[in-house]
Structure formats: structure tokens, C-alpha cells
mmCIF file of C-alpha atoms and ligand atoms in Angstrom:
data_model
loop_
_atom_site.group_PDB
_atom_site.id
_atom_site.type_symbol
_atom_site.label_atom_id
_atom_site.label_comp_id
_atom_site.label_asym_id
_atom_site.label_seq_id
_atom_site.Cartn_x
_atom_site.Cartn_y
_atom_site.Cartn_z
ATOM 1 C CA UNK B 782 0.000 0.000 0.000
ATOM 2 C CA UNK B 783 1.197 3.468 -0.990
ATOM 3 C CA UNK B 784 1.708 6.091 1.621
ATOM 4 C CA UNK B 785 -0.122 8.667 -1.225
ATOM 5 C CA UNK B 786 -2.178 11.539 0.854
ATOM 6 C CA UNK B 787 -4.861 13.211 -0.554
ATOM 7 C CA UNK B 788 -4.205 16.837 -2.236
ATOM 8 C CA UNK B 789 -6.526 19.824 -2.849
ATOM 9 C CA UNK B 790 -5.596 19.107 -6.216
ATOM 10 C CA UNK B 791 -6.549 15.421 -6.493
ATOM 11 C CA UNK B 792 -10.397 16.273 -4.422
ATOM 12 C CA UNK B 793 -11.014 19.228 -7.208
ATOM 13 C CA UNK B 794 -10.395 17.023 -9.979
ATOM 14 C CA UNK B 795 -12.428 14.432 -8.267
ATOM 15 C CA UNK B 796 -14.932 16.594 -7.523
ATOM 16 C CA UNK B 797 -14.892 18.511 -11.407
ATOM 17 C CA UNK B 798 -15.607 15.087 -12.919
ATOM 18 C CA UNK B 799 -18.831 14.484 -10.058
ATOM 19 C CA UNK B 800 -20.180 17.277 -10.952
ATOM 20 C CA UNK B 801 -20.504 16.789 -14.950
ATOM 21 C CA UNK B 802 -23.248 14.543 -13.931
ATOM 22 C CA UNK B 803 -26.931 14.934 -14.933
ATOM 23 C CA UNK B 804 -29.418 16.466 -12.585
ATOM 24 C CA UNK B 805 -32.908 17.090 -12.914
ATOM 25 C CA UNK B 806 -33.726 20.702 -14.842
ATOM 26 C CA UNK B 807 -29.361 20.722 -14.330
ATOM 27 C CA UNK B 808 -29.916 22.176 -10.683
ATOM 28 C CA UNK B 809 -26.921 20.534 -9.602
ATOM 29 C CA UNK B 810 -28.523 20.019 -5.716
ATOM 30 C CA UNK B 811 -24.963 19.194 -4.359
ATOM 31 C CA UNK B 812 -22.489 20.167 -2.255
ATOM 32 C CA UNK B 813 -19.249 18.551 -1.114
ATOM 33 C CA UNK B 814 -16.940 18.882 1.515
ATOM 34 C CA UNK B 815 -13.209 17.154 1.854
ATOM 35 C CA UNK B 816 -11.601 16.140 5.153
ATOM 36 C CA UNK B 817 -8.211 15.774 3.869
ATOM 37 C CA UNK B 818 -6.647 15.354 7.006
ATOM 38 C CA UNK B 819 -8.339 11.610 7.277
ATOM 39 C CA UNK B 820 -9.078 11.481 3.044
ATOM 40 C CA UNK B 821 -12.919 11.645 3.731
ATOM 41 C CA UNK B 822 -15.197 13.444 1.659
ATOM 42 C CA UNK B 823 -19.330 14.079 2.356
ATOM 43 C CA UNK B 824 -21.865 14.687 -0.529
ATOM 44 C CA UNK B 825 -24.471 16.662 0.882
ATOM 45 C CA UNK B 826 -27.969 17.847 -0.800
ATOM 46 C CA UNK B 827 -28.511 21.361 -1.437
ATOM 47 C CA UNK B 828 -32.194 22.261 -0.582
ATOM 48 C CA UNK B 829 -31.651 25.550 -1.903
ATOM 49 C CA UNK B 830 -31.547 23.544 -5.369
ATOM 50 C CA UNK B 831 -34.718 21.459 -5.365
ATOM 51 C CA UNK B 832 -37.153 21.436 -7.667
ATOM 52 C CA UNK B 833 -40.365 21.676 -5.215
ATOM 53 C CA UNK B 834 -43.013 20.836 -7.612
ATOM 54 C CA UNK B 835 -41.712 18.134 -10.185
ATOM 55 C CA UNK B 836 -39.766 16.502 -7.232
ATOM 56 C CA UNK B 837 -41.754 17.244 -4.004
ATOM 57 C CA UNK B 838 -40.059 14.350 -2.363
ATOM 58 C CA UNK B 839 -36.712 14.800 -3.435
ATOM 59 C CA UNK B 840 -36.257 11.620 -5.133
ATOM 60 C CA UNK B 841 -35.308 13.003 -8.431
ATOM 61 C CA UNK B 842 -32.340 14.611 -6.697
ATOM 62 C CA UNK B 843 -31.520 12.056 -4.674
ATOM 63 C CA UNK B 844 -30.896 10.098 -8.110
ATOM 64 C CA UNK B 845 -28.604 13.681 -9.379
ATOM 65 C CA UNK B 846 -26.527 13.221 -6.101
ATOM 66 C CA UNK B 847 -26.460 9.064 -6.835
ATOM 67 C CA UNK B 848 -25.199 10.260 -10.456
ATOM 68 C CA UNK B 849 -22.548 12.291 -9.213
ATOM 69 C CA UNK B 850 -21.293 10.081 -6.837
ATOM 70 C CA UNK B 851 -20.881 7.295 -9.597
ATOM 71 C CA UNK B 852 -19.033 9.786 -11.244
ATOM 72 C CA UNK B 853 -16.705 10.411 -8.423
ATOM 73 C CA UNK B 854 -16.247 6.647 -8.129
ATOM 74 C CA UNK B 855 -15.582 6.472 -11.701
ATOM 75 C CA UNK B 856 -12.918 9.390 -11.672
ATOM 76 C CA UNK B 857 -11.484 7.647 -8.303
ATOM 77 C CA UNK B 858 -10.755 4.453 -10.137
ATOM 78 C CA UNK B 859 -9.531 5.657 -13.204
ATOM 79 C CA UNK B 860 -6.709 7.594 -10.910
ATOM 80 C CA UNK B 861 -6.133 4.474 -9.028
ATOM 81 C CA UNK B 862 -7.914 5.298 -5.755
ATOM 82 C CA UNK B 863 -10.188 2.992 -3.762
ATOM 83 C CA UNK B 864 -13.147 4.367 -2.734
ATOM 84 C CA UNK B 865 -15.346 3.143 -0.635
ATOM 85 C CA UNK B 866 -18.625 4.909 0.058
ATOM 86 C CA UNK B 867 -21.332 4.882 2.841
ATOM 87 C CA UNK B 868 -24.803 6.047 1.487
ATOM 88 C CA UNK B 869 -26.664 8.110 4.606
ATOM 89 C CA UNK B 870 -24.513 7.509 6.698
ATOM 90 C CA UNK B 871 -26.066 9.609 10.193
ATOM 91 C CA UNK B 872 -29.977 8.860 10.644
ATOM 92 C CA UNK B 873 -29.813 12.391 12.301
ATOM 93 C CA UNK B 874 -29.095 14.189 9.273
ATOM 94 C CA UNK B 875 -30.797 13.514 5.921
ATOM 95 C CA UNK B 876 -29.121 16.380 4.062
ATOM 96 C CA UNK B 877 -25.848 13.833 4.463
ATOM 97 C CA UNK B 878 -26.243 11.871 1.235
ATOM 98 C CA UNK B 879 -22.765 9.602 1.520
ATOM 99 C CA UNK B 880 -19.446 9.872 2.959
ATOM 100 C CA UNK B 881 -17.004 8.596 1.198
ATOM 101 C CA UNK B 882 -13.429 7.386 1.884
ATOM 102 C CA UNK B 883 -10.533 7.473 -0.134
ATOM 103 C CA UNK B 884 -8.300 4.143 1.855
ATOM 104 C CA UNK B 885 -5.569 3.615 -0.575
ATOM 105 C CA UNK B 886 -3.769 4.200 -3.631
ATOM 106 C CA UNK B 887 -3.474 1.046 -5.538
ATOM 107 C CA UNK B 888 -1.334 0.033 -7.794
ATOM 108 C CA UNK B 889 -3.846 -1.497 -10.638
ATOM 109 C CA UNK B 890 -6.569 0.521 -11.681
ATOM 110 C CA UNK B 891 -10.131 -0.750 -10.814
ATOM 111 C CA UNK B 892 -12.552 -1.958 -13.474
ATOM 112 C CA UNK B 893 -15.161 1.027 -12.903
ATOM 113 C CA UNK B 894 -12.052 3.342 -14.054
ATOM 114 C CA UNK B 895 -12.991 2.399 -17.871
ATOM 115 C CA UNK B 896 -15.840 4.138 -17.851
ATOM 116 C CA UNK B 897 -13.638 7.352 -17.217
ATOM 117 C CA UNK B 898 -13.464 8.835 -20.824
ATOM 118 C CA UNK B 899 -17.432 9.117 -20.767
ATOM 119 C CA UNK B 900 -17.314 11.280 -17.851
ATOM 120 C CA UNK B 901 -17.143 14.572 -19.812
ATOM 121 C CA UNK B 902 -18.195 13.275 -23.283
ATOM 122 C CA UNK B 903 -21.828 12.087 -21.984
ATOM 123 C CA UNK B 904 -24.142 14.885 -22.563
ATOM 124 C CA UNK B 905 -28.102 14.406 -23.249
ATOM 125 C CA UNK B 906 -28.918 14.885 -26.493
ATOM 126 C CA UNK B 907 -32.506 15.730 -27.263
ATOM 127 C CA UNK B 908 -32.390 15.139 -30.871
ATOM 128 C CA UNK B 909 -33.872 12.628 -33.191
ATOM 129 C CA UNK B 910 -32.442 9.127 -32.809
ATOM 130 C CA UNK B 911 -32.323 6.716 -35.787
ATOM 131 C CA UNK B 912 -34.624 3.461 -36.147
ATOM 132 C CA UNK B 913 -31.274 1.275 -35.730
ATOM 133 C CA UNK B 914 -32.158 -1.483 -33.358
ATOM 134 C CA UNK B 915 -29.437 -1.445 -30.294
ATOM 135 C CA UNK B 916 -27.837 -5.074 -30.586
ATOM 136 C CA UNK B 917 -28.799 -7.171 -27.838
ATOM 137 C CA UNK B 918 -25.503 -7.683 -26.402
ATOM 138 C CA UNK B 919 -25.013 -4.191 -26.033
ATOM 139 C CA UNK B 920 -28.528 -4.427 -23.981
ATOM 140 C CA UNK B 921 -27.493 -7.147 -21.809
ATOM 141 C CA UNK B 922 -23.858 -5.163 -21.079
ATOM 142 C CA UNK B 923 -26.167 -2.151 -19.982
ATOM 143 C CA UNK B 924 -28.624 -4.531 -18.024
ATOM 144 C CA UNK B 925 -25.372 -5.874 -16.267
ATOM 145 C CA UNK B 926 -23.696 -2.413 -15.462
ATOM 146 C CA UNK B 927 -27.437 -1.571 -13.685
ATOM 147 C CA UNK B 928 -27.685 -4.819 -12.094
ATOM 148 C CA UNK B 929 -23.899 -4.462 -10.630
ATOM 149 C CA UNK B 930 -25.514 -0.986 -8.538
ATOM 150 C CA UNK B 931 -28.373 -2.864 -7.332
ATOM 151 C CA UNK B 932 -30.624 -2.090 -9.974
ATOM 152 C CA UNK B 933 -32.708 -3.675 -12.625
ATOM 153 C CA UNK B 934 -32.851 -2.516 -16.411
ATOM 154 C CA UNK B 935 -35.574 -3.734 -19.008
ATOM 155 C CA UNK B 936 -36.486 -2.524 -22.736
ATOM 156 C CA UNK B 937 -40.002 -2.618 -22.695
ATOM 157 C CA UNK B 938 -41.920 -3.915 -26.377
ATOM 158 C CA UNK B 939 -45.092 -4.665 -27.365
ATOM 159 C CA UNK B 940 -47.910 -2.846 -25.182
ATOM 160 C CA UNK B 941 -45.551 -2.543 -22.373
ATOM 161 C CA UNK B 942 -43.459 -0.023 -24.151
ATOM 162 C CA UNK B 943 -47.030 2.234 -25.839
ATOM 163 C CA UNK B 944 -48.214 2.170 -22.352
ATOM 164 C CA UNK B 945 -44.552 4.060 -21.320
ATOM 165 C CA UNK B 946 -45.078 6.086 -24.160
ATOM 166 C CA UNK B 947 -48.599 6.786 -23.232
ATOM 167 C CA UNK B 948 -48.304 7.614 -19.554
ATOM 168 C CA UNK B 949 -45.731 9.585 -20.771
ATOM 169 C CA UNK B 950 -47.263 11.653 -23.087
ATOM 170 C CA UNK B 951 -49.962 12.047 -20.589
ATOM 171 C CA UNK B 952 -47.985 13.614 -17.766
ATOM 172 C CA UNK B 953 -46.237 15.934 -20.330
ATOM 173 C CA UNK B 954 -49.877 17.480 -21.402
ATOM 174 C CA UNK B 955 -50.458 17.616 -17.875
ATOM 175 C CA UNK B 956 -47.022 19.491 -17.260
ATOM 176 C CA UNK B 957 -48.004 21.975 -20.133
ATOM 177 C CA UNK B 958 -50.804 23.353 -17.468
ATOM 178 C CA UNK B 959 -49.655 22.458 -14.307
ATOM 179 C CA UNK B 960 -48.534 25.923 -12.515
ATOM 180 C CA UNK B 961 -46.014 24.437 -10.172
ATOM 181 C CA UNK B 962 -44.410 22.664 -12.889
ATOM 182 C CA UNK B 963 -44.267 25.385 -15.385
ATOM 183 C CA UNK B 964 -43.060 27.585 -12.808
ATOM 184 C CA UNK B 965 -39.555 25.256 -12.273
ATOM 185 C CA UNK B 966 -39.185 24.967 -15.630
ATOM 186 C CA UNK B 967 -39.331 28.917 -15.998
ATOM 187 C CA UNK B 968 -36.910 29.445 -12.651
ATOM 188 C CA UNK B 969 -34.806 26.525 -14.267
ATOM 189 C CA UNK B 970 -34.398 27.435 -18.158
ATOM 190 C CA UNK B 971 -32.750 30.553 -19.950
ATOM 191 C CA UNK B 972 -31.599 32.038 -22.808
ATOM 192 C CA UNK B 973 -27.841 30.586 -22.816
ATOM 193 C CA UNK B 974 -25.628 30.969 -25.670
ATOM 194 C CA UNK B 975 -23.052 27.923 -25.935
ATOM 195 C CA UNK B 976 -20.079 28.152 -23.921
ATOM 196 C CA UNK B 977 -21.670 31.263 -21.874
ATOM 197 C CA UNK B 978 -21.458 30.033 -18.563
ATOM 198 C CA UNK B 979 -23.050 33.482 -16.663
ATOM 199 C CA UNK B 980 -26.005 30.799 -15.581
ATOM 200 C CA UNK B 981 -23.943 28.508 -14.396
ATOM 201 C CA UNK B 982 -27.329 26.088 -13.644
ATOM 202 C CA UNK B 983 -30.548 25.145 -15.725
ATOM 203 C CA UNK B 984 -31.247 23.909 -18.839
ATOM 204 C CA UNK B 985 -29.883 26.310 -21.351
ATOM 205 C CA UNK B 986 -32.573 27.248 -24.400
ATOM 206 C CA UNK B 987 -29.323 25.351 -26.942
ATOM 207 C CA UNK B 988 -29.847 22.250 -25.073
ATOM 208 C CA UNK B 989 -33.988 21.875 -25.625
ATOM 209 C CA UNK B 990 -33.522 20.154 -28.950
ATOM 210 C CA UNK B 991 -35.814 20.411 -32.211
ATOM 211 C CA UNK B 992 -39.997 20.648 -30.889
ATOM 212 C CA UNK B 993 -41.157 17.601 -31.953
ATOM 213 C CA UNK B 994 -43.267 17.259 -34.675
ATOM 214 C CA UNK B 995 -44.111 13.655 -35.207
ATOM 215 C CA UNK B 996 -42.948 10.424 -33.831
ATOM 216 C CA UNK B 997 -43.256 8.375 -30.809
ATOM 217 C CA UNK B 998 -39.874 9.397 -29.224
ATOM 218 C CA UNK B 999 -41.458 11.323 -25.600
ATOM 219 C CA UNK B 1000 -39.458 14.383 -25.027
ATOM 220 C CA UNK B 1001 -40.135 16.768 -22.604
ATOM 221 C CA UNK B 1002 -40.321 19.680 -23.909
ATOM 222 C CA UNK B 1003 -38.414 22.767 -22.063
ATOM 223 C CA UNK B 1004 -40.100 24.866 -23.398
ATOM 224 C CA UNK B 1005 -43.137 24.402 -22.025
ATOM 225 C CA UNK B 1006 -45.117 25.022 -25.262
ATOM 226 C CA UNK B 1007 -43.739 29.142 -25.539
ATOM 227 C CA UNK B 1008 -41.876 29.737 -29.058
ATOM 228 C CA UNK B 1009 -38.416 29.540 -29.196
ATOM 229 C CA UNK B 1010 -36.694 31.682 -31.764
ATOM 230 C CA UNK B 1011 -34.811 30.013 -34.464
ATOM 231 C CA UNK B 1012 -36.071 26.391 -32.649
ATOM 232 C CA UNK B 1013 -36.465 24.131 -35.583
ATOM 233 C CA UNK B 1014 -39.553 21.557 -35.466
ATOM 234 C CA UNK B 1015 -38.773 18.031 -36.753
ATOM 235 C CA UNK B 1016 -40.151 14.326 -36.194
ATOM 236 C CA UNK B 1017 -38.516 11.855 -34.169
ATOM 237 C CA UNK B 1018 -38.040 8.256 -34.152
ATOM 238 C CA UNK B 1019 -41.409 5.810 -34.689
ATOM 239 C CA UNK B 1020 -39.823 3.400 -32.355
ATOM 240 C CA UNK B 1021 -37.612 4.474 -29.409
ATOM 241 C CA UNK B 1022 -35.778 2.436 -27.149
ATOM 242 C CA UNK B 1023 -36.711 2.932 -24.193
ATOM 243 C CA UNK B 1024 -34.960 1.375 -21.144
ATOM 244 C CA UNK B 1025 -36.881 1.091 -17.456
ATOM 245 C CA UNK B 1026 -34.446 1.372 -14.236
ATOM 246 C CA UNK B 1027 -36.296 -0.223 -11.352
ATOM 247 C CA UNK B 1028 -35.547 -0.971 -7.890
ATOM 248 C CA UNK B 1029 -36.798 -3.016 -5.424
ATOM 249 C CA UNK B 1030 -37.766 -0.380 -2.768
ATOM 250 C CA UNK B 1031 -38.043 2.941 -2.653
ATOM 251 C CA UNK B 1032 -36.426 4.866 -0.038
ATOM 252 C CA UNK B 1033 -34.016 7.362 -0.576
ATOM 253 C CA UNK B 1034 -30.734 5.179 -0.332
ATOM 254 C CA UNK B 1035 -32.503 3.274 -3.063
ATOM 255 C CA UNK B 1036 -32.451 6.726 -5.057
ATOM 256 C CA UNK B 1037 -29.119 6.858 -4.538
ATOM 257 C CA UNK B 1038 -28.695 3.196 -5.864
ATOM 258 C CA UNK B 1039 -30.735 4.538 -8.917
ATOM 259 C CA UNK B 1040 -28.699 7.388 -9.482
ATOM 260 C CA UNK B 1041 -25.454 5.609 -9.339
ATOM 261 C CA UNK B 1042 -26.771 2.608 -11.333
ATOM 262 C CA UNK B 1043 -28.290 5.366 -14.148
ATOM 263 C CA UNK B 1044 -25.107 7.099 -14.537
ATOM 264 C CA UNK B 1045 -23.048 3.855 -14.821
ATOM 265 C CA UNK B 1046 -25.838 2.531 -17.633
ATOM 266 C CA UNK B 1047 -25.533 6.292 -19.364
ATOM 267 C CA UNK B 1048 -21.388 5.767 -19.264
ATOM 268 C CA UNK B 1049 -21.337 2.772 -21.012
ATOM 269 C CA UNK B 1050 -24.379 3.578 -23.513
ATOM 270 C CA UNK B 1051 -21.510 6.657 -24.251
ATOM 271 C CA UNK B 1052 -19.027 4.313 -24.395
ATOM 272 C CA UNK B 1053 -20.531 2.126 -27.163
ATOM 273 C CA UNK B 1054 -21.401 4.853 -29.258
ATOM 274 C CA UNK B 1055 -24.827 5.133 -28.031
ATOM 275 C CA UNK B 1056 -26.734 9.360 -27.113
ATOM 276 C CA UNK B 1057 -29.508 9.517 -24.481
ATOM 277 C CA UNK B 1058 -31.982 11.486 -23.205
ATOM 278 C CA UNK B 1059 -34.083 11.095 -20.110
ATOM 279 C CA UNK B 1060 -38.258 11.172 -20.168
ATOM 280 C CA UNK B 1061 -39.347 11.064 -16.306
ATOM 281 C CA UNK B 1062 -42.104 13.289 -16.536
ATOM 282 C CA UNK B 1063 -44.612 9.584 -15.538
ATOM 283 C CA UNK B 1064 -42.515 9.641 -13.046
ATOM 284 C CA UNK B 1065 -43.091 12.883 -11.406
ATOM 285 C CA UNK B 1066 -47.078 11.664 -11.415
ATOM 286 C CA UNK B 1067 -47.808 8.809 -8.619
ATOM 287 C CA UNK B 1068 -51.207 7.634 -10.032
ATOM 288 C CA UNK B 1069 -49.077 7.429 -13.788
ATOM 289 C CA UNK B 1070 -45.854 5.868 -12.224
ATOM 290 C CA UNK B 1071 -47.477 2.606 -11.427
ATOM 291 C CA UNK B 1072 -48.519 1.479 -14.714
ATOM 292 C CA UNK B 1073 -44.857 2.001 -15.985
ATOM 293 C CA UNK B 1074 -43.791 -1.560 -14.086
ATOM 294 C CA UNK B 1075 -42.583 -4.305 -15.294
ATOM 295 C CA UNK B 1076 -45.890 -6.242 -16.484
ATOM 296 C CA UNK B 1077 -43.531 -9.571 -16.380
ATOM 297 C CA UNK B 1078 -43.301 -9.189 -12.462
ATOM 298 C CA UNK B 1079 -45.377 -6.793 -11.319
ATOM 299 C CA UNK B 1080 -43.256 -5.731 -8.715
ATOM 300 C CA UNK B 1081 -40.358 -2.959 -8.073
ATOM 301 C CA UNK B 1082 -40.395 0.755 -8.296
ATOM 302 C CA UNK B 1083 -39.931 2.440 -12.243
ATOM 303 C CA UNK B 1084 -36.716 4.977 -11.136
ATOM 304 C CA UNK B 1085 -35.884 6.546 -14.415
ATOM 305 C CA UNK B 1086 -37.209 6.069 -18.059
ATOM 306 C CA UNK B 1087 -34.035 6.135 -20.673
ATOM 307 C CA UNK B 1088 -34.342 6.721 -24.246
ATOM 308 C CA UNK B 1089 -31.342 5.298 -25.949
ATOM 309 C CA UNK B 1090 -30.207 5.505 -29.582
ATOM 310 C CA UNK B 1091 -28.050 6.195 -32.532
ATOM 311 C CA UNK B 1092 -27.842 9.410 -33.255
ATOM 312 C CA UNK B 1093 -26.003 13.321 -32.577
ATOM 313 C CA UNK B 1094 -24.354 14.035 -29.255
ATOM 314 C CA UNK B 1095 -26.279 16.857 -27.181
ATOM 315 C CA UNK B 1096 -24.500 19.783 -26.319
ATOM 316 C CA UNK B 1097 -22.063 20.205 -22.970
ATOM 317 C CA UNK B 1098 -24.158 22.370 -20.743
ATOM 318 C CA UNK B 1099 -22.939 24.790 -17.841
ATOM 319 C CA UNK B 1100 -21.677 23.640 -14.210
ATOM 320 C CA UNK B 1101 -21.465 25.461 -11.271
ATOM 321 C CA UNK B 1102 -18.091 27.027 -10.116
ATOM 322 C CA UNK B 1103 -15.504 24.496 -7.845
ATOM 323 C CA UNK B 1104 -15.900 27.343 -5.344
ATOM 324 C CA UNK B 1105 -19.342 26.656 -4.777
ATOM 325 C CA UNK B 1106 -19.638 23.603 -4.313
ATOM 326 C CA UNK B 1107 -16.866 22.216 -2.601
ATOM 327 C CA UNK B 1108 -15.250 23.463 0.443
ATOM 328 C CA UNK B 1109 -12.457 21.719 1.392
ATOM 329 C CA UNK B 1110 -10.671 21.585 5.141
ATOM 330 C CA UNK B 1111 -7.162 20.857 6.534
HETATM 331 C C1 FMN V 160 -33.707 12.718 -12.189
HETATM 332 C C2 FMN V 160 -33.522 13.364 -13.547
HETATM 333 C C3 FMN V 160 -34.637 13.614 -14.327
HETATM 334 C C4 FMN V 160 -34.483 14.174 -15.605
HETATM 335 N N1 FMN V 160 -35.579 14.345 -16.402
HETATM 336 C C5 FMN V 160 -35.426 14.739 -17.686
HETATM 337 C C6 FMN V 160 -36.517 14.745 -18.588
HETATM 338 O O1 FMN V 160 -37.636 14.355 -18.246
HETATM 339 N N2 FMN V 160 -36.298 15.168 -19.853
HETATM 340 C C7 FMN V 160 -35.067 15.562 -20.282
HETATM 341 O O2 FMN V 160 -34.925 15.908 -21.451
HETATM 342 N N3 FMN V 160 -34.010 15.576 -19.439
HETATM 343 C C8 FMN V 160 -34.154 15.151 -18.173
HETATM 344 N N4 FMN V 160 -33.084 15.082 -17.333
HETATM 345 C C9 FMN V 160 -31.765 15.506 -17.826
HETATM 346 C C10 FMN V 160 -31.358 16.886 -17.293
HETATM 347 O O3 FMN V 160 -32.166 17.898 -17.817
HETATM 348 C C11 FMN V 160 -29.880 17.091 -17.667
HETATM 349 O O4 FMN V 160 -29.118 16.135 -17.006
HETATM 350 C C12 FMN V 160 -29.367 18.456 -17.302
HETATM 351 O O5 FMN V 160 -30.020 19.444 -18.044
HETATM 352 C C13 FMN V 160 -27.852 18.580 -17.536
HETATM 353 O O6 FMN V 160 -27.527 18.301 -18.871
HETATM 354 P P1 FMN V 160 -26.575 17.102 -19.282
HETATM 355 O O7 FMN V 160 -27.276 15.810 -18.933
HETATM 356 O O8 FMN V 160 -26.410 17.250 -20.773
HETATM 357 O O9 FMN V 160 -25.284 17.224 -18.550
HETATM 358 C C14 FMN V 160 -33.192 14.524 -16.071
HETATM 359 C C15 FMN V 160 -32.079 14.269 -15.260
HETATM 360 C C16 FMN V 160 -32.233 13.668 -14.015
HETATM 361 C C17 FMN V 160 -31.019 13.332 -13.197
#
């Protein structure tokens, strides 16, 4: 074992490649804070950064923070750290999502380290995928990676997948009218111009993609029905591949499961040439959640609804400063 401590410079870069991970409307509800002096570090939930009315009950963040964390293992590995991570660790304080331990600097690099040149190249891309089926061994790879966090992945067909797509584009006509929704979406959009990182959180008007105009692809839409200028209207794939991320329970360590076992699944889609885009909106509905489960079983809880598929790369979009989100003590 090495005698390697822990620098300021090692937790930022750490931390830089956490935070490239997905959040819902990119609020980026996380904060972290390094121990170097015993090479501990705490991701904490920022309640300043929920979403209050398409995630009342924090789950969606809880799977950001899960996300992030994944990444941070990912980055860990690929530097040849072992990490080892405690989800909720103090019963007394939920805000305390996991505290994680860098023990040793190994000499091999662990498996999860692969993953590492996805970190910054996997961006959601809300553009029209092609018809291209996604070979099944490439499905059962992704099924694995979820299944290694704890989690369960399925492609839905036949009525399974046009009741997803249905339930779907239910709860995003409901969204359309729905003031609490419309008013996140407002607080978490703008006007951004590529590379412009003055908003350094929320979905930036670049990132929305085409409106769709045809299709069966469901795609929230950012704009929550307002005109865009210069937003081109287009029609999507007939037949998107969906994938279903389940877990057993649903308590908010098993968010955290989700989120890391989401990210993982979204790294190695990236890694096999595969963009993605995210369609939770059923999600953010209880009575339309339900009927997204697994008909086969019947049983676990529908985390997060992936569409996966051949086609452009979305655009990188902005990231809050290092300064505020990590603090960092002797
Ligand atoms: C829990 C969760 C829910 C999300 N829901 C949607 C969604 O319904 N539609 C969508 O297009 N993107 C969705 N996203 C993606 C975020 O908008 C996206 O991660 C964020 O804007 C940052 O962009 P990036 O993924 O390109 O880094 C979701 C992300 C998370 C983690």
C-alpha cells in the first residue's frame, strides 16, 4: 500500500468530474466537503436547489446526487484510488447523502475506471435518434452495469413499451398546465448561448432540442409550449428504445442506488457509441408511475425512463463554479 495523501488538487479534480453529472432541470442540488486530514469526503444535498413541484419528495435529486457520486467513483478508479462509500450515513441528518473514503492508492486501476473517458463526453442529447435497433448484447452489457448498482434494467416492447409512451405523453400534457411545474421549468431554463457560462445552472434554451413534430420518441419539452426563436420543429423516431431502471424499494438510499446505477448505464451507452436522453415526466405523477412496471413481475419501483439511440451528441451544458460547491478543510 502506498503512503499517497490526498491533495486539494486530487479532491477538485475528483470533484470537477462528479459534478458533470446529470441532474434534474441541471440544478446541480450538491455540495461537497473534503476532510483531507483523514481522506474523507461528504456529498451533501442542497435544498436551496430542489425542484419543489416536479420533485416534491426529493427523489429526483436524490438520483442527481447518486449520479454524481458514480461519477466520483468512476474518476477515483480511473486515478487508481479505492473508494469506498457509505450512502446516509447519520440517521440524524438527511441532508448527508454519503461519505465517502478514499483508503488507498493502488497500484492497478479498478474496473469502474474504464468508464472514465465518458465522464465529460456524456451529454443528453434531445435530438432525433435513428430506427437502428441497439444489438442485444449491447442491452445485456447495460442490463449488467445496472444490475452491478443494485438495480434492474428492461427494454419494454409490445404494449408494455405504448403504455410508457402513453403515460408519458400524458404527464407531459399535464405538465403543459400544471402551474407548479411550469413555474420550475421557468426558474430553471434561460436564454444561454453555448459556452456562456453566466447561468452557471438550468437547462440552457441550446440544449432543448428540435420541438417535436411527429414520432413516438417522448421528449419533454423545455419549453413548455412558448416559441423559441430560431427552434427548428422536426419528427422523431417511430420506435424508441426505451430502457426502465427499477428498484426493489423505494427509499431514498434506493435513489441513490438509482442514481449511481443510471449514470453507470448512461457511461457505457456513451461508451458504445450510443446518445440519451431522459423522459421522467410519468414519473413525477404517482397515479401514472405505477402502470410504468414491469408487467412480467409486477413488482419494483420504475426509477428513471431512458431513451437510448443512434444518433447526434447533445450539447455540454454549464456547471457550477468548484468554489461553490466544494469546500475543502485541513
Ligand atoms: C432525475 C432526472 C430527471 C431528468 N428528467 C429529464 C426529462 O424528463 N427530460 C429531459 O430531457 N431531461 C431530463 N433530465 C436531464 C437533465 O435535464 C440534464 O441532465 C441536465 O439538463 C444537464 O444536462 P446534461 O445531462 O447534458 O449534462 C433529467 C435528469 C435527471 C437526473
Amino acid at each position: 500500500m502506498s503512503t499517497h495523501t490526498l491533495t486539494r488538487e486530487t479532491v477538485t479534480a475528483l470533484v470537477h468530474n462528479a459534478t458533470t453529472a446529470p441532474s434534474v432541470h441541471n440544478a446541480q442540488p450538491w455540495r461537497f466537503r473534503c476532510f483531507l486530514g483523514t481522506s474523507t469526503l461528504h456529498l451533501r444535498s442542497d435544498p436551496q436547489r430542489a425542484v419543489p413541484h416536479t420533485d416534491p419528495h426529493g427523489r429526483a435529486l436524490h438520483l442527481g446526487c447518486g449520479a454524481a457520486l458514480m461519477n466520483l467513483r468512476v474518476a477515483a478508479a480511473h486515478e487508481g484510488w479505492h473508494l469506498e462509500a457509505r450512502l446516509l450515513p447519520d440517521p440524524w441528518d438527511s441532508e448527508l447523502l454519503a461519505a465517502v473514503r478514499l483508503t488507498a492508492f493502488g497500484s492497478g486501476k479498478e474496473a469502474l475506471g474504464a468508464l472514465y473517458p465518458a465522464v465529460r463526453r456524456r451529454h443528453t442529447s434531445r435530438y432525433p435518434f435513428e430506427e437502428t435497433e441497439i444489438p442485444e448484447a449491447v442491452r445485456s452489457e447495460l442490463a449488467e452495469a445496472a444490475r452491478d448498482e443494485g438495480a434492474a434494467l428492461i427494454f419494454p416492447t409490445g404494449w408494455h413499451l405504448q403504455e410508457v409512451v402513453e403515460r408519458t405523453q400524458e404527464a407531459e400534457s399535464r405538465n403543459v398546465t400544471d402551474r407548479g411545474i411550469s413555474e420550475d421549468l421557468k426558474q430553471w431554463t434561460h436564454g444561454g448561448v453555448p459556452f456562456d457560462h453566466t447561468a452557471a445552472a438550468g437547462v440552457p434554451e441550446y440544449a432543448f432540442g428540435p420541438r417535436r413534430l411527429g414520432g413516438r420518441a417522448p421528449m419533454r419539452d423545455f419549453a413548455g409550449g412558448r416559441a423559441v426563436s430560431g427552434r427548428a420543429a422536426t419528427a422523431f423516431e417511430h420506435h424508441p428504445h426505451l430502457a426502465l431502471l427499477s428498484t426493489a424499494l423505494d427509499r431514498p438510499e434506493d435513489w441513490l442506488r438509482a442514481g449511481q446505477a443510471m449514470e453507470r448505464v448512461l457511461l457505457l451507452a456513451t461508451l458504445k457509441g450510443l446518445s440519451s436522453s431522459f423522459a421522467a415526466q410519468a414519473l413525477e405523477w404517482p397515479d401514472l408511475r405505477r402502470p410504468l412496471r414491469d408487467p412480467a413481475t409486477g413488482s419494483g419501483h420504475v426509477q428513471m425512463i431512458l431513451r437510448l439511440g443512434y444518433g447526434p451528441p447533445g450539447p455540454a451544458t454549464p456547471r457550477r463554479p468548484m468554489g461553490d460547491v466544494l469546500d475543502i478543510e485541513p
